[in-house]
Amino acid sequence: MKIYAVRHGQTIFNTLDKVQGWADTPLTDQGKQDGQAAGRRLQNVKFDAAISSDTSRAIHTAEYILSANNHDSPKLTFTSDWREYFFGSFEGGLNADVWKATGQALGVDSDSPDEITKQADMTTIMDTIYQIDPKHLGESASDFWQRIDHSLATLHKTYASDATVLLVSHGQLIWNLAQHYGHLSTANRPQNGAVAVFDMANDGTLSVEMFNDTSTVF
């Protein structure tokens, strides 16, 4: 199975640099252009299935992509399975604040997620975010990995091994697909509208064919 995973277009919270996991804000004009640009680059790919998270930013990005496609498009399915990691009570706050607190808890002098992930794995980072959340509302690493394990297993059993799937999701989630499941240690958070291409083998394992691509016409 070939999976074209696209990060949603830019949103209002992206421009304000605010935490946006399960929180949802509309696409900006640039975000709409991100979706349209991804659609143009993917217009010649025949998708057998189209899936997005159930956030409006992912759904609308997927709709832009499918509307540009040169083939008969499958019906878009959206599901909470492919939501972003849930940051709990940090949702809607400044990214710099949550990442600085996470870095301090891990002994890393940085508020940059890219820098912090050079010194700690995502399991440790997600558990740290969960632990420093005073209300413990978010997802622990175990919660997140179980959800994505289930989501990948559902893909594997639902679609044929030679299917081509459009998946519109979120930055940290796609990053985790590449790092944790695809073993691409150099992966970091993809840009808005960027395309990653994954191959799912018959045994359900993932490999990364392309990551964080914003220029290829497929």
PDB file of C-alpha atoms in Angstrom:
ATOM      1  CA  MET A   1       0.000   0.000   0.000  1.00  0.00           C
ATOM      2  CA  LYS A   2       1.246   3.477  -0.852  1.00  0.00           C
ATOM      3  CA  ILE A   3       0.232   6.290   1.488  1.00  0.00           C
ATOM      4  CA  TYR A   4       0.535   9.935   0.506  1.00  0.00           C
ATOM      5  CA  ALA A   5       0.470  11.722   3.875  1.00  0.00           C
ATOM      6  CA  VAL A   6      -0.062  15.492   3.677  1.00  0.00           C
ATOM      7  CA  ARG A   7       0.135  17.962   6.537  1.00  0.00           C
ATOM      8  CA  HIS A   8      -2.833  20.354   6.573  1.00  0.00           C
ATOM      9  CA  GLY A   9      -2.414  23.907   5.334  1.00  0.00           C
ATOM     10  CA  GLN A  10      -1.456  26.847   7.508  1.00  0.00           C
ATOM     11  CA  THR A  11      -4.008  27.848  10.176  1.00  0.00           C
ATOM     12  CA  ILE A  12      -4.620  30.886  12.357  1.00  0.00           C
ATOM     13  CA  PHE A  13      -2.944  29.163  15.332  1.00  0.00           C
ATOM     14  CA  ASN A  14       0.048  28.335  13.127  1.00  0.00           C
ATOM     15  CA  THR A  15       0.513  32.023  12.371  1.00  0.00           C
ATOM     16  CA  LEU A  16       0.194  32.873  16.085  1.00  0.00           C
ATOM     17  CA  ASP A  17       2.598  30.030  17.019  1.00  0.00           C
ATOM     18  CA  LYS A  18       0.034  28.501  19.372  1.00  0.00           C
ATOM     19  CA  VAL A  19      -0.358  24.879  20.422  1.00  0.00           C
ATOM     20  CA  GLN A  20      -2.811  23.116  18.123  1.00  0.00           C
ATOM     21  CA  GLY A  21      -3.343  19.431  18.709  1.00  0.00           C
ATOM     22  CA  TRP A  22      -7.012  18.637  19.165  1.00  0.00           C
ATOM     23  CA  ALA A  23      -7.755  22.368  19.178  1.00  0.00           C
ATOM     24  CA  ASP A  24      -8.821  23.499  15.721  1.00  0.00           C
ATOM     25  CA  THR A  25      -8.638  26.816  13.885  1.00  0.00           C
ATOM     26  CA  PRO A  26      -9.502  27.679  10.274  1.00  0.00           C
ATOM     27  CA  LEU A  27      -7.115  27.696   7.371  1.00  0.00           C
ATOM     28  CA  THR A  28      -5.640  31.081   6.514  1.00  0.00           C
ATOM     29  CA  ASP A  29      -5.519  32.292   2.920  1.00  0.00           C
ATOM     30  CA  GLN A  30      -1.996  30.845   2.826  1.00  0.00           C
ATOM     31  CA  GLY A  31      -3.382  27.594   4.223  1.00  0.00           C
ATOM     32  CA  LYS A  32      -5.896  27.369   1.410  1.00  0.00           C
ATOM     33  CA  GLN A  33      -3.050  27.935  -1.039  1.00  0.00           C
ATOM     34  CA  ASP A  34      -1.078  25.158   0.696  1.00  0.00           C
ATOM     35  CA  GLY A  35      -3.945  22.744   0.056  1.00  0.00           C
ATOM     36  CA  GLN A  36      -4.373  23.870  -3.522  1.00  0.00           C
ATOM     37  CA  ALA A  37      -0.638  23.566  -4.194  1.00  0.00           C
ATOM     38  CA  ALA A  38      -0.588  20.038  -2.767  1.00  0.00           C
ATOM     39  CA  GLY A  39      -3.575  19.222  -4.954  1.00  0.00           C
ATOM     40  CA  ARG A  40      -1.802  20.405  -8.088  1.00  0.00           C
ATOM     41  CA  ARG A  41       1.249  18.309  -7.256  1.00  0.00           C
ATOM     42  CA  LEU A  42      -0.891  15.231  -6.582  1.00  0.00           C
ATOM     43  CA  GLN A  43      -3.398  15.757  -9.397  1.00  0.00           C
ATOM     44  CA  ASN A  44      -2.144  12.824 -11.467  1.00  0.00           C
ATOM     45  CA  VAL A  45      -2.189  10.317  -8.581  1.00  0.00           C
ATOM     46  CA  LYS A  46      -5.197   7.994  -8.659  1.00  0.00           C
ATOM     47  CA  PHE A  47      -6.345   7.507  -5.090  1.00  0.00           C
ATOM     48  CA  ASP A  48      -8.293   4.434  -4.062  1.00  0.00           C
ATOM     49  CA  ALA A  49      -9.140   5.967  -0.694  1.00  0.00           C
ATOM     50  CA  ALA A  50      -9.020   9.403   0.922  1.00  0.00           C
ATOM     51  CA  ILE A  51      -8.818   9.814   4.693  1.00  0.00           C
ATOM     52  CA  SER A  52      -8.303  12.791   6.959  1.00  0.00           C
ATOM     53  CA  SER A  53      -8.464  13.577  10.633  1.00  0.00           C
ATOM     54  CA  ASP A  54     -11.797  14.996  11.753  1.00  0.00           C
ATOM     55  CA  THR A  55     -10.401  18.500  12.289  1.00  0.00           C
ATOM     56  CA  SER A  56     -11.659  21.179   9.917  1.00  0.00           C
ATOM     57  CA  ARG A  57      -8.120  22.119   8.879  1.00  0.00           C
ATOM     58  CA  ALA A  58      -7.397  18.581   7.683  1.00  0.00           C
ATOM     59  CA  ILE A  59     -10.814  18.069   6.068  1.00  0.00           C
ATOM     60  CA  HIS A  60     -10.620  21.310   4.089  1.00  0.00           C
ATOM     61  CA  THR A  61      -7.041  20.604   2.982  1.00  0.00           C
ATOM     62  CA  ALA A  62      -8.128  17.161   1.781  1.00  0.00           C
ATOM     63  CA  GLU A  63     -11.042  18.708  -0.120  1.00  0.00           C
ATOM     64  CA  TYR A  64      -8.690  21.103  -1.912  1.00  0.00           C
ATOM     65  CA  ILE A  65      -6.435  18.196  -2.873  1.00  0.00           C
ATOM     66  CA  LEU A  66      -9.263  15.999  -4.144  1.00  0.00           C
ATOM     67  CA  SER A  67     -10.934  18.827  -6.078  1.00  0.00           C
ATOM     68  CA  ALA A  68      -7.763  19.233  -8.170  1.00  0.00           C
ATOM     69  CA  ASN A  69      -7.392  15.536  -8.952  1.00  0.00           C
ATOM     70  CA  ASN A  70      -7.605  14.362 -12.569  1.00  0.00           C
ATOM     71  CA  HIS A  71      -9.236  11.044 -11.638  1.00  0.00           C
ATOM     72  CA  ASP A  72     -12.568  10.117 -10.115  1.00  0.00           C
ATOM     73  CA  SER A  73     -11.990  10.886  -6.454  1.00  0.00           C
ATOM     74  CA  PRO A  74     -13.015   8.516  -3.670  1.00  0.00           C
ATOM     75  CA  LYS A  75     -15.346   9.813  -0.968  1.00  0.00           C
ATOM     76  CA  LEU A  76     -13.420  11.502   1.819  1.00  0.00           C
ATOM     77  CA  THR A  77     -13.559   9.683   5.143  1.00  0.00           C
ATOM     78  CA  PHE A  78     -12.635  11.651   8.260  1.00  0.00           C
ATOM     79  CA  THR A  79     -11.953  10.148  11.647  1.00  0.00           C
ATOM     80  CA  SER A  80     -10.565  11.014  15.069  1.00  0.00           C
ATOM     81  CA  ASP A  81      -8.058   8.164  14.579  1.00  0.00           C
ATOM     82  CA  TRP A  82      -5.761  10.519  12.677  1.00  0.00           C
ATOM     83  CA  ARG A  83      -5.984  13.569  14.940  1.00  0.00           C
ATOM     84  CA  GLU A  84      -2.828  15.280  16.103  1.00  0.00           C
ATOM     85  CA  TYR A  85      -1.279  14.407  19.467  1.00  0.00           C
ATOM     86  CA  PHE A  86      -3.438  15.886  22.260  1.00  0.00           C
ATOM     87  CA  PHE A  87      -1.517  18.462  24.312  1.00  0.00           C
ATOM     88  CA  GLY A  88      -4.118  18.605  27.092  1.00  0.00           C
ATOM     89  CA  SER A  89      -4.372  21.891  28.993  1.00  0.00           C
ATOM     90  CA  PHE A  90      -1.525  23.349  26.896  1.00  0.00           C
ATOM     91  CA  GLU A  91      -3.889  23.528  23.896  1.00  0.00           C
ATOM     92  CA  GLY A  92      -4.224  27.107  22.680  1.00  0.00           C
ATOM     93  CA  GLY A  93      -1.164  28.325  24.604  1.00  0.00           C
ATOM     94  CA  LEU A  94       2.093  29.471  23.081  1.00  0.00           C
ATOM     95  CA  ASN A  95       4.272  26.772  21.545  1.00  0.00           C
ATOM     96  CA  ALA A  96       7.336  28.390  23.081  1.00  0.00           C
ATOM     97  CA  ASP A  97       5.878  27.975  26.582  1.00  0.00           C
ATOM     98  CA  VAL A  98       5.048  24.271  26.345  1.00  0.00           C
ATOM     99  CA  TRP A  99       8.298  23.386  24.594  1.00  0.00           C
ATOM    100  CA  LYS A 100      10.385  25.469  26.991  1.00  0.00           C
ATOM    101  CA  ALA A 101       8.734  23.707  29.947  1.00  0.00           C
ATOM    102  CA  THR A 102       9.299  20.343  28.247  1.00  0.00           C
ATOM    103  CA  GLY A 103      12.945  21.183  27.576  1.00  0.00           C
ATOM    104  CA  GLN A 104      13.493  22.271  31.186  1.00  0.00           C
ATOM    105  CA  ALA A 105      11.933  19.053  32.493  1.00  0.00           C
ATOM    106  CA  LEU A 106      14.308  17.085  30.257  1.00  0.00           C
ATOM    107  CA  GLY A 107      17.373  19.216  31.041  1.00  0.00           C
ATOM    108  CA  VAL A 108      17.487  20.696  27.540  1.00  0.00           C
ATOM    109  CA  ASP A 109      18.019  24.461  27.225  1.00  0.00           C
ATOM    110  CA  SER A 110      15.711  25.044  24.249  1.00  0.00           C
ATOM    111  CA  ASP A 111      12.101  25.835  23.390  1.00  0.00           C
ATOM    112  CA  SER A 112      12.446  24.327  19.897  1.00  0.00           C
ATOM    113  CA  PRO A 113      10.834  20.907  19.340  1.00  0.00           C
ATOM    114  CA  ASP A 114      13.382  20.143  16.620  1.00  0.00           C
ATOM    115  CA  GLU A 115      16.241  20.756  19.074  1.00  0.00           C
ATOM    116  CA  ILE A 116      14.585  18.867  21.922  1.00  0.00           C
ATOM    117  CA  THR A 117      14.011  15.802  19.735  1.00  0.00           C
ATOM    118  CA  LYS A 118      17.734  15.654  19.029  1.00  0.00           C
ATOM    119  CA  GLN A 119      18.248  14.838  22.700  1.00  0.00           C
ATOM    120  CA  ALA A 120      15.116  12.865  23.642  1.00  0.00           C
ATOM    121  CA  ASP A 121      12.889  10.416  21.802  1.00  0.00           C
ATOM    122  CA  MET A 122       9.235  11.133  21.139  1.00  0.00           C
ATOM    123  CA  THR A 123       8.012   8.633  23.723  1.00  0.00           C
ATOM    124  CA  THR A 124       9.944  10.491  26.423  1.00  0.00           C
ATOM    125  CA  ILE A 125       8.799  13.875  25.098  1.00  0.00           C
ATOM    126  CA  MET A 126       5.106  12.970  24.968  1.00  0.00           C
ATOM    127  CA  ASP A 127       5.232  11.452  28.442  1.00  0.00           C
ATOM    128  CA  THR A 128       6.966  14.593  29.716  1.00  0.00           C
ATOM    129  CA  ILE A 129       4.293  16.857  28.202  1.00  0.00           C
ATOM    130  CA  TYR A 130       1.632  14.682  29.826  1.00  0.00           C
ATOM    131  CA  GLN A 131       3.390  14.755  33.202  1.00  0.00           C
ATOM    132  CA  ILE A 132       3.986  18.524  33.309  1.00  0.00           C
ATOM    133  CA  ASP A 133       0.391  19.247  32.292  1.00  0.00           C
ATOM    134  CA  PRO A 134      -1.107  20.245  35.665  1.00  0.00           C
ATOM    135  CA  LYS A 135      -4.479  18.763  34.695  1.00  0.00           C
ATOM    136  CA  HIS A 136      -3.132  15.642  32.923  1.00  0.00           C
ATOM    137  CA  LEU A 137      -5.744  16.073  30.207  1.00  0.00           C
ATOM    138  CA  GLY A 138      -3.620  15.094  27.242  1.00  0.00           C
ATOM    139  CA  GLU A 139      -2.283  11.882  25.784  1.00  0.00           C
ATOM    140  CA  SER A 140       0.533   9.914  27.324  1.00  0.00           C
ATOM    141  CA  ALA A 141       2.943   8.301  24.885  1.00  0.00           C
ATOM    142  CA  SER A 142       1.217   4.959  25.483  1.00  0.00           C
ATOM    143  CA  ASP A 143      -2.168   6.501  24.642  1.00  0.00           C
ATOM    144  CA  PHE A 144      -0.810   8.018  21.444  1.00  0.00           C
ATOM    145  CA  TRP A 145       1.071   4.927  20.231  1.00  0.00           C
ATOM    146  CA  GLN A 146      -1.941   2.697  20.901  1.00  0.00           C
ATOM    147  CA  ARG A 147      -4.139   5.040  18.877  1.00  0.00           C
ATOM    148  CA  ILE A 148      -1.738   5.104  15.912  1.00  0.00           C
ATOM    149  CA  ASP A 149      -1.130   1.351  16.120  1.00  0.00           C
ATOM    150  CA  HIS A 150      -4.896   0.914  15.815  1.00  0.00           C
ATOM    151  CA  SER A 151      -5.132   3.454  12.972  1.00  0.00           C
ATOM    152  CA  LEU A 152      -2.405   1.747  10.959  1.00  0.00           C
ATOM    153  CA  ALA A 153      -3.912  -1.687  11.591  1.00  0.00           C
ATOM    154  CA  THR A 154      -7.269  -0.395  10.338  1.00  0.00           C
ATOM    155  CA  LEU A 155      -5.626   0.861   7.129  1.00  0.00           C
ATOM    156  CA  HIS A 156      -3.892  -2.484   6.671  1.00  0.00           C
ATOM    157  CA  LYS A 157      -7.039  -4.564   7.021  1.00  0.00           C
ATOM    158  CA  THR A 158      -9.399  -2.190   5.176  1.00  0.00           C
ATOM    159  CA  TYR A 159      -7.546  -1.576   1.926  1.00  0.00           C
ATOM    160  CA  ALA A 160      -5.828  -3.825  -0.597  1.00  0.00           C
ATOM    161  CA  SER A 161      -2.072  -4.248  -0.499  1.00  0.00           C
ATOM    162  CA  ASP A 162      -1.752  -2.380  -3.825  1.00  0.00           C
ATOM    163  CA  ALA A 163      -4.076   0.484  -2.835  1.00  0.00           C
ATOM    164  CA  THR A 164      -3.046   4.133  -3.048  1.00  0.00           C
ATOM    165  CA  VAL A 165      -4.285   6.201  -0.113  1.00  0.00           C
ATOM    166  CA  LEU A 166      -4.448   9.943   0.525  1.00  0.00           C
ATOM    167  CA  LEU A 167      -4.027  10.691   4.235  1.00  0.00           C
ATOM    168  CA  VAL A 168      -4.331  14.313   5.400  1.00  0.00           C
ATOM    169  CA  SER A 169      -3.201  14.721   8.970  1.00  0.00           C
ATOM    170  CA  HIS A 170      -0.908  16.764  11.209  1.00  0.00           C
ATOM    171  CA  GLY A 171       2.703  17.763  11.672  1.00  0.00           C
ATOM    172  CA  GLN A 172       3.716  15.895  14.809  1.00  0.00           C
ATOM    173  CA  LEU A 173       1.701  12.821  13.822  1.00  0.00           C
ATOM    174  CA  ILE A 174       3.313  12.536  10.372  1.00  0.00           C
ATOM    175  CA  TRP A 175       6.680  13.224  11.988  1.00  0.00           C
ATOM    176  CA  ASN A 176       6.040  10.317  14.351  1.00  0.00           C
ATOM    177  CA  LEU A 177       5.003   8.042  11.483  1.00  0.00           C
ATOM    178  CA  ALA A 178       8.356   8.694   9.832  1.00  0.00           C
ATOM    179  CA  GLN A 179      10.532   8.485  12.937  1.00  0.00           C
ATOM    180  CA  HIS A 180       8.842   5.809  15.029  1.00  0.00           C
ATOM    181  CA  TYR A 181       7.320   3.537  12.407  1.00  0.00           C
ATOM    182  CA  GLY A 182       9.459   4.324   9.357  1.00  0.00           C
ATOM    183  CA  HIS A 183      12.731   4.562  11.344  1.00  0.00           C
ATOM    184  CA  LEU A 184      13.728   7.785   9.583  1.00  0.00           C
ATOM    185  CA  SER A 185      15.840   9.285  12.349  1.00  0.00           C
ATOM    186  CA  THR A 186      16.405  12.541  10.446  1.00  0.00           C
ATOM    187  CA  ALA A 187      12.682  13.345  10.182  1.00  0.00           C
ATOM    188  CA  ASN A 188      11.335  16.460  11.876  1.00  0.00           C
ATOM    189  CA  ARG A 189       8.031  18.326  11.751  1.00  0.00           C
ATOM    190  CA  PRO A 190       6.910  18.703   8.103  1.00  0.00           C
ATOM    191  CA  GLN A 191       5.843  22.021   6.633  1.00  0.00           C
ATOM    192  CA  ASN A 192       2.203  22.913   6.013  1.00  0.00           C
ATOM    193  CA  GLY A 193       1.061  21.252   2.802  1.00  0.00           C
ATOM    194  CA  ALA A 194       4.159  19.053   2.581  1.00  0.00           C
ATOM    195  CA  VAL A 195       3.837  15.504   1.230  1.00  0.00           C
ATOM    196  CA  ALA A 196       5.349  12.373   2.750  1.00  0.00           C
ATOM    197  CA  VAL A 197       5.145   9.055   0.914  1.00  0.00           C
ATOM    198  CA  PHE A 198       5.043   5.822   2.915  1.00  0.00           C
ATOM    199  CA  ASP A 199       5.011   2.247   1.706  1.00  0.00           C
ATOM    200  CA  MET A 200       3.095  -0.233   3.860  1.00  0.00           C
ATOM    201  CA  ALA A 201       4.370  -3.775   3.392  1.00  0.00           C
ATOM    202  CA  ASN A 202       2.163  -6.863   3.483  1.00  0.00           C
ATOM    203  CA  ASP A 203       3.082  -7.372   7.139  1.00  0.00           C
ATOM    204  CA  GLY A 204       1.922  -3.843   7.999  1.00  0.00           C
ATOM    205  CA  THR A 205       5.357  -2.285   8.490  1.00  0.00           C
ATOM    206  CA  LEU A 206       6.092   1.180   7.116  1.00  0.00           C
ATOM    207  CA  SER A 207       9.015   2.512   5.124  1.00  0.00           C
ATOM    208  CA  VAL A 208       9.551   6.130   4.082  1.00  0.00           C
ATOM    209  CA  GLU A 209       9.933   6.839   0.367  1.00  0.00           C
ATOM    210  CA  MET A 210       9.791  10.643   0.614  1.00  0.00           C
ATOM    211  CA  PHE A 211       9.370  13.117   3.463  1.00  0.00           C
ATOM    212  CA  ASN A 212       8.504  16.801   3.895  1.00  0.00           C
ATOM    213  CA  ASP A 213       8.379  17.368   0.148  1.00  0.00           C
ATOM    214  CA  THR A 214       6.970  20.665  -1.117  1.00  0.00           C
ATOM    215  CA  SER A 215       8.085  20.657  -4.738  1.00  0.00           C
ATOM    216  CA  THR A 216       7.725  17.264  -6.453  1.00  0.00           C
ATOM    217  CA  VAL A 217       4.946  16.865  -9.031  1.00  0.00           C
ATOM    218  CA  PHE A 218       3.861  13.259  -8.637  1.00  0.00           C
TER     219      PHE A 218
END
